[in-house]
CSV table of C-alpha atoms and ligand atoms in Angstrom, one decimal:
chain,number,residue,atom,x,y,z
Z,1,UNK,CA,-23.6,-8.0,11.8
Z,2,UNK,CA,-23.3,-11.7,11.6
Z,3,UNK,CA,-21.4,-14.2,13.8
Z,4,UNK,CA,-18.7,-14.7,10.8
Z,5,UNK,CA,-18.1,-11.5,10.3
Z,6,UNK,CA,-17.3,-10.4,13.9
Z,7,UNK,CA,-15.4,-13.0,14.3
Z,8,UNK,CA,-13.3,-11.7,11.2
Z,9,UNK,CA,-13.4,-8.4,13.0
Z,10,UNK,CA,-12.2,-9.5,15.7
Z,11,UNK,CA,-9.0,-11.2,13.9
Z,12,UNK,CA,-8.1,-8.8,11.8
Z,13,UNK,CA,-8.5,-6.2,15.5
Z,14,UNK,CA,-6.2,-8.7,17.3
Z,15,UNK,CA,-3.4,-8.5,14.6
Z,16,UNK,CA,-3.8,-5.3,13.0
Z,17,UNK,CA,-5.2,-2.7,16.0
Z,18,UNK,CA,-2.7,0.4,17.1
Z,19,UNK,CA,-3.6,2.5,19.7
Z,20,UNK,CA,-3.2,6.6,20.1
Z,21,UNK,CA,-3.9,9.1,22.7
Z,22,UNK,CA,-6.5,12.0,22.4
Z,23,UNK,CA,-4.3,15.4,23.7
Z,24,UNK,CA,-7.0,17.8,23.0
Z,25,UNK,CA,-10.3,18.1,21.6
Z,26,UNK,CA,-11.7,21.7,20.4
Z,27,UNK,CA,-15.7,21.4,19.0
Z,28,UNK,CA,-16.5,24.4,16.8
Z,29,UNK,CA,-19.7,26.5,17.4
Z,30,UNK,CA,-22.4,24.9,17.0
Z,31,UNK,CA,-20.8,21.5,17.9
Z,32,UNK,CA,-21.0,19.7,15.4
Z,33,UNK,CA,-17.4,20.0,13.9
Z,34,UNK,CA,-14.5,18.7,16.0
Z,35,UNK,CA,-10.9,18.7,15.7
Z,36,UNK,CA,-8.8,16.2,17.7
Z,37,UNK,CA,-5.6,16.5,18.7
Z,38,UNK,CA,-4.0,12.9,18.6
Z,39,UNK,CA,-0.5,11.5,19.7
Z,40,UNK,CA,0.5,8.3,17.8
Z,41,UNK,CA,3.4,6.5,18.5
Z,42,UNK,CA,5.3,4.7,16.3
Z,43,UNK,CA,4.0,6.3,13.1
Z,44,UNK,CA,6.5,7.8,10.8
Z,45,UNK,CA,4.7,10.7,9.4
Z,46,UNK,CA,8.1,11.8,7.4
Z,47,UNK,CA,7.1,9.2,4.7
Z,48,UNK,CA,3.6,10.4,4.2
Z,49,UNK,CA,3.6,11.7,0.6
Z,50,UNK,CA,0.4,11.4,0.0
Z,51,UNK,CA,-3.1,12.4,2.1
Z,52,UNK,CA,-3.8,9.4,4.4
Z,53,UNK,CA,-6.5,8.0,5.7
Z,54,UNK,CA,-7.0,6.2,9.1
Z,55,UNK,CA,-9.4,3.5,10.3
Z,56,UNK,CA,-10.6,4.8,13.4
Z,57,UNK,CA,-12.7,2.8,16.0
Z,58,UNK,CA,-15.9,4.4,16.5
Z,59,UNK,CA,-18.0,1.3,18.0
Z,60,UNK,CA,-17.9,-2.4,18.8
Z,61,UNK,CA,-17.1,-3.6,15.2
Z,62,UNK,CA,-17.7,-0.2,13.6
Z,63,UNK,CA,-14.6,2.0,11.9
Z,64,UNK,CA,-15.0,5.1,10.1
Z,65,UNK,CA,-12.2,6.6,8.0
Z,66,UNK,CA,-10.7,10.0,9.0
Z,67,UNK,CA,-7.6,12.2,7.5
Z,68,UNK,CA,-5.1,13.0,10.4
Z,69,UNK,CA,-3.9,16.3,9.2
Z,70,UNK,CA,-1.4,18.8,10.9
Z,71,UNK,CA,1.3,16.6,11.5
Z,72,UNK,CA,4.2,16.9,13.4
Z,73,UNK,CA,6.4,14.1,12.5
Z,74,UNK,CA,9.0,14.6,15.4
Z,75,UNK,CA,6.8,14.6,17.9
Z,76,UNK,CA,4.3,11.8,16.1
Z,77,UNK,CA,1.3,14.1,16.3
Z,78,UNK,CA,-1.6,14.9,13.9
Z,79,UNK,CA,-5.5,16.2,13.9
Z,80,UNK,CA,-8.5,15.0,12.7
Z,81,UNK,CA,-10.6,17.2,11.3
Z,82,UNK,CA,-14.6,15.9,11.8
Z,83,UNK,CA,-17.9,16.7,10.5
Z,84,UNK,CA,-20.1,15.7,12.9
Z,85,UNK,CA,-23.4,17.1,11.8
Z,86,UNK,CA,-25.2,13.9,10.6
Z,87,UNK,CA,-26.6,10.8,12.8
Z,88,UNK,CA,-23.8,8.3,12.7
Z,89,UNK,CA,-21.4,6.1,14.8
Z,90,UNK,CA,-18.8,8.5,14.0
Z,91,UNK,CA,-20.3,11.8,15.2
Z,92,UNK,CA,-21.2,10.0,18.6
Z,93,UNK,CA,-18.0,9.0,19.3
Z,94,UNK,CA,-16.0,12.0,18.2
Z,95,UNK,CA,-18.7,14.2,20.3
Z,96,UNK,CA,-17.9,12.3,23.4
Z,97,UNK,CA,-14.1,12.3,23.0
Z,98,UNK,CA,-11.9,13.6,25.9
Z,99,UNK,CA,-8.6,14.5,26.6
Z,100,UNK,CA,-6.3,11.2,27.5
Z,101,UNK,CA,-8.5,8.9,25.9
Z,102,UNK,CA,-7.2,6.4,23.8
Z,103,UNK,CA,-8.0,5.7,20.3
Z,104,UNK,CA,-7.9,2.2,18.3
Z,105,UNK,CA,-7.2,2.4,14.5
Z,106,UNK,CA,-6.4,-0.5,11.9
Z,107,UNK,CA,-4.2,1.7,10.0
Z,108,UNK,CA,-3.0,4.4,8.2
Z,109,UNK,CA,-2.7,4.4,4.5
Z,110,UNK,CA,-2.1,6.6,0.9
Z,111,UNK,CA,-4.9,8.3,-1.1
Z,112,UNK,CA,-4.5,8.9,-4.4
Z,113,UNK,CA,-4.2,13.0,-3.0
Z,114,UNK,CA,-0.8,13.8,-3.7
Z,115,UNK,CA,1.5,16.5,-5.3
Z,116,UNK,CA,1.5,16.6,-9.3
Z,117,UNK,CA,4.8,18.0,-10.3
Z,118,UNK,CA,4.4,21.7,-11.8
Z,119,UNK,CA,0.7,22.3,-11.2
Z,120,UNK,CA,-1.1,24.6,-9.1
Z,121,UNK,CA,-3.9,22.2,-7.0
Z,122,UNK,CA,-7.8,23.6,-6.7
Z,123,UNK,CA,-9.5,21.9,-4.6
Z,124,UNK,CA,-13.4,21.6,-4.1
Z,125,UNK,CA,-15.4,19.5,-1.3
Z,126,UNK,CA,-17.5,19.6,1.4
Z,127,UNK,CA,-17.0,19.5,5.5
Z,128,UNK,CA,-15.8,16.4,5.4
Z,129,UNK,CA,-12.5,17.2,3.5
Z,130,UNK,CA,-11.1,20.1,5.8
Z,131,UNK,CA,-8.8,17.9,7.2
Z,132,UNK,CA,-8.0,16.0,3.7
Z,133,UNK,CA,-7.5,18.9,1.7
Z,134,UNK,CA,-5.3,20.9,4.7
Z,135,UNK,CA,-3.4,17.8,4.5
Z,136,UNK,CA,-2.8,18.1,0.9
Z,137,UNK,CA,-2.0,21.7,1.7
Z,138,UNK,CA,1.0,20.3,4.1
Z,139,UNK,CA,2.5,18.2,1.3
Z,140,UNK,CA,2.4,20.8,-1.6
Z,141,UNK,CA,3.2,24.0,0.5
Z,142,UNK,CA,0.9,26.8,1.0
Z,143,UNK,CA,0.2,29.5,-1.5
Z,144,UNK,CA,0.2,25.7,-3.9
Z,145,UNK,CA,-3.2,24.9,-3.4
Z,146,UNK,CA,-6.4,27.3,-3.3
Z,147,UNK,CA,-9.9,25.7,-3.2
Z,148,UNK,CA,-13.2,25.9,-2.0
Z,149,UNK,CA,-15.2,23.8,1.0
Z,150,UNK,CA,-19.1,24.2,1.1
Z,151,UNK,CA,-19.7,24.7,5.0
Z,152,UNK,CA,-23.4,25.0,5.8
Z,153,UNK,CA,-23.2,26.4,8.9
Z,154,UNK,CA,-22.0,30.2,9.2
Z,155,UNK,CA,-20.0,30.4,12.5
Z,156,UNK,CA,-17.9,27.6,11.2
Z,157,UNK,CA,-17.5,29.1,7.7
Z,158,UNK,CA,-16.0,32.1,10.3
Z,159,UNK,CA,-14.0,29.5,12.4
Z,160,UNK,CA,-12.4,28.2,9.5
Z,161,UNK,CA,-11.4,31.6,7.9
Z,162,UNK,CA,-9.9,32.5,11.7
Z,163,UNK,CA,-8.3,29.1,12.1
Z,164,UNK,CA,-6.7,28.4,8.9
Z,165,UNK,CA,-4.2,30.5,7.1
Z,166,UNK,CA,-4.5,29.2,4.1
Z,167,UNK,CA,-6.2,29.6,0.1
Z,168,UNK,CA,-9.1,27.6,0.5
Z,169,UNK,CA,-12.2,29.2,1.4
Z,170,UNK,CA,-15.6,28.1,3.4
Z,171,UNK,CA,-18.4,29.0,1.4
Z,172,UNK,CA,-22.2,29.0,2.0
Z,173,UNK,CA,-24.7,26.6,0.3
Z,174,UNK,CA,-26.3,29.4,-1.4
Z,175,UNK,CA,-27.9,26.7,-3.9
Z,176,UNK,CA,-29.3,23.2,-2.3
Z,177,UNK,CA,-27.3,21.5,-4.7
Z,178,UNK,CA,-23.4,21.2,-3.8
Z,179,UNK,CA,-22.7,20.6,-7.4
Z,180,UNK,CA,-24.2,23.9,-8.4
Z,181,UNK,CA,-22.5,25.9,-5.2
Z,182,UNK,CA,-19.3,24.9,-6.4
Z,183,UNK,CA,-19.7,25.0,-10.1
Z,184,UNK,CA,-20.3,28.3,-9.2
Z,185,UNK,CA,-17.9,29.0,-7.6
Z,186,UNK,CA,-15.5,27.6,-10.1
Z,187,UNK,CA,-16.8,29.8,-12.9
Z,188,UNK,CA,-15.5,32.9,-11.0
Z,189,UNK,CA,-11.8,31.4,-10.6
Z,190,UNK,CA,-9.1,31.5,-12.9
Z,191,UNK,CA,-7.7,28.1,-14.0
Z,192,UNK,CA,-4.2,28.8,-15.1
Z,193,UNK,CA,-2.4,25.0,-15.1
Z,194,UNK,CA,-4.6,23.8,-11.8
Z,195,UNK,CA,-5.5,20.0,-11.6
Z,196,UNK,CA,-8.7,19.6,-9.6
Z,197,UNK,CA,-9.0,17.6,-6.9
Z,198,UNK,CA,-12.6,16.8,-5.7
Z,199,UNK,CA,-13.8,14.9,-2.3
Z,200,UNK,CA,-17.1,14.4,-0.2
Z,201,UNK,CA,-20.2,13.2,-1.0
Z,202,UNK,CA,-19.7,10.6,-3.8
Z,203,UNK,CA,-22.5,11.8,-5.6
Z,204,UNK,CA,-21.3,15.3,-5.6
Z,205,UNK,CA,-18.1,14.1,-6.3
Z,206,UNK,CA,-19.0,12.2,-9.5
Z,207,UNK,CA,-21.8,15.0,-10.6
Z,208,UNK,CA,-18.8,17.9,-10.2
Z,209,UNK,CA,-16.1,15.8,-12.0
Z,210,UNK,CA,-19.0,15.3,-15.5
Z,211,UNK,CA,-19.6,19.4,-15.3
Z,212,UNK,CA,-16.1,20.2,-15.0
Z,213,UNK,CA,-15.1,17.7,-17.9
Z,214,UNK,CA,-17.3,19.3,-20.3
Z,215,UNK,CA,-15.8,22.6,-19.5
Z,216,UNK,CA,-14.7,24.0,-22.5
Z,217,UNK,CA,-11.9,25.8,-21.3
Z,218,UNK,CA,-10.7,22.8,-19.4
Z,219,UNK,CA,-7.9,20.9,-20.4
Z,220,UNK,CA,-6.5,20.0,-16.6
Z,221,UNK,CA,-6.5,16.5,-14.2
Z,222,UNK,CA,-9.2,16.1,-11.8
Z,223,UNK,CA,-8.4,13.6,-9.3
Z,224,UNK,CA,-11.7,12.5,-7.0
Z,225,UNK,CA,-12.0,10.9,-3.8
Z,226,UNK,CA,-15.8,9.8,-2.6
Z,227,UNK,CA,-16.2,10.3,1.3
Z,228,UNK,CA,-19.5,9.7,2.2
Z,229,UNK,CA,-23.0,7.8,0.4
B,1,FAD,C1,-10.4,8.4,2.7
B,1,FAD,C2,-11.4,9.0,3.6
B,1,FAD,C3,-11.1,10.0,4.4
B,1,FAD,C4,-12.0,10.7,5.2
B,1,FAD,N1,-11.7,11.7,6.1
B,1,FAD,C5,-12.6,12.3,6.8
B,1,FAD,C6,-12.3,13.4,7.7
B,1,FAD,O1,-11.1,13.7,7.9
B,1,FAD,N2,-13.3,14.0,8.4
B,1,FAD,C7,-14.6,13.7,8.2
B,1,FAD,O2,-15.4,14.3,8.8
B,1,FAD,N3,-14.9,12.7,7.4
B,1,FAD,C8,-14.0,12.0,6.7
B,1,FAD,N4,-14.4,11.0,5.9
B,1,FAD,C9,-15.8,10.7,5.7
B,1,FAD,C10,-16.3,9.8,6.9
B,1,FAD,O3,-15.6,8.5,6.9
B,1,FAD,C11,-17.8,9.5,6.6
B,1,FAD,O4,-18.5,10.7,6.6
B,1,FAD,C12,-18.4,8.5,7.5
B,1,FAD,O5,-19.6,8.0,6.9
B,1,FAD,C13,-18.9,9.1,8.9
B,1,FAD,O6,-19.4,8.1,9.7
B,1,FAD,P1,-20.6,8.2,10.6
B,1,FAD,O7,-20.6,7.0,11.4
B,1,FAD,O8,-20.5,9.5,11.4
B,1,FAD,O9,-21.9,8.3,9.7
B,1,FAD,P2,-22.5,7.0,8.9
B,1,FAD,O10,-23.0,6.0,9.9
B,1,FAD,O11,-21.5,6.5,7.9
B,1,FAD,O12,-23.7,7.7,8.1
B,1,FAD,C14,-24.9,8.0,8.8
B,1,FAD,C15,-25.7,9.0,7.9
B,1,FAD,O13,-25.1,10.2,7.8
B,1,FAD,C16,-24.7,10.5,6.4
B,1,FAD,N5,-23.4,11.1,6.4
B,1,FAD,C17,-22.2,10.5,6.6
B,1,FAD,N6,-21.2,11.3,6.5
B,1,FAD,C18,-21.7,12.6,6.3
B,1,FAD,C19,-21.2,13.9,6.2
B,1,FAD,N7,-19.9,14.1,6.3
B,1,FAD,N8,-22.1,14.9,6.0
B,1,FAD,C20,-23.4,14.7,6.0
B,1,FAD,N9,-24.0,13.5,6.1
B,1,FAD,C21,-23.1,12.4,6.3
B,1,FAD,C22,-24.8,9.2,5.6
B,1,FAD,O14,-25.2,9.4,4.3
B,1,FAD,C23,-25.9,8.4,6.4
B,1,FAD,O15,-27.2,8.8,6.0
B,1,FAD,C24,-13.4,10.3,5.1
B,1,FAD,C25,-13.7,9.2,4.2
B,1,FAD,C26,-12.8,8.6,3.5
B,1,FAD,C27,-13.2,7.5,2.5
């Protein structure tokens, strides 16, 4: 990174940078999927009516964006949810975490994940979106939203049904294409009035949204947020 940008970095740090306290860190088995427990004062969760997002500190002039999911709005708390089975900035620093560190984010703001009055949400993704798409879970009530999350690894496809009480289902990457997992998928399931909201890997996301379009017996919204290049 160049001088100028730092610098920038720096600024925007100095006027925009909140802080918030790890309470708890659980890694799933194998570890390379995390949730963290995190206290953050001074955040009104009440007005979150949509998914957010949060950039989170992972490195000297490196953010990543995570979905702080699981809120409790009295008590300010929330927890990511993070895949950290790739080589990145974020996975080191999640896997390295401990109880009564403290965090740095920019902020926290809306997705375009929200309610849609009257429908019945489906949701399809990959690891990444557990915590995005049990957020959406929060804000349209459960038995609302049913889904499915490709989750390569099989103890975590058993941590997640034991964890979660909740529609969406882990499912194996039967196929090496996610596209084709959860097309698959999708062919079993009933539509009724769902809209279809997609997230992960952008290419994924933009492949699934073209086969679902061309659907002939779809006639619903798909709404589609890109995670990860
Ligand atoms: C609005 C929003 C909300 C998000 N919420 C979450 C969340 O709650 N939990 C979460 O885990 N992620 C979430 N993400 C995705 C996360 O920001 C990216 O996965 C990010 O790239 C991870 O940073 P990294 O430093 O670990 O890897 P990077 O340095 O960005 O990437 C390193 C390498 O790993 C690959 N890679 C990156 N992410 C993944 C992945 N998930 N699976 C496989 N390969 C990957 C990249 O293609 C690259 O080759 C969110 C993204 C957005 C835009």
């Amino acid at each position: 990174m160049n001088m100028l940008k730092k610098k920038a970095l720096q600024l925007i740090e100095r006027q925009l940078a909140k802080t918030g306290t790890v309470l708890e860190v659980r890694s799933w088995t194998p570890s390379t999927f995390y949730e963290v427990d995190l206290h953050l004062p001074g955040v009104d969760m009440n007005k979150w009516n949509a998914v957010q997002h949060m950039k989170t500190k992972v490195a000297e002039y490196v953010y990543r964006d995570y979905t702080p999911a699981s809120w409790d709005a009295e008590t300010q708390t929330c927890t990511l949810y993070i895949d950290a089975s790739h080589d990145g900035d974020g996975s080191k620093w999640v896997s390295q975490l401990k109880r009564g560190d403290k965090i740095c984010y920019l902020g926290i703001g809306g997705t375009n994940a929200k309610p849609i009055n009257g429908s019945r949400i489906l949701c399809l993704g990959d690891s990444s979106c557990v915590g995005h798409f049990l957020a959406l879970e929060q804000l349209v009530g459960k038995g609302n939203l049913s889904g499915a999350l490709v989750i390569n690894e099989e103890n975590h496809r058993k941590e997640f049904a034991h964890y979660f009480d909740t529609l969406l289902e882990a499912i194996p990457p039967q196929l090496s294409s996610n596209i084709d997992n959860l097309h698959n998928w999708l062919k079993e399931q009933q539509w009724g009035s769902n809209a279809v909201f997609i997230a992960g890997n952008v290419a994924m996301v933009v492949g699934l949204k073209q086969k679902i379009r061309s659907l002939p017996d779809f006639d619903g919204a798909i709404k589609v947020q890109g995670f990860w290049w």
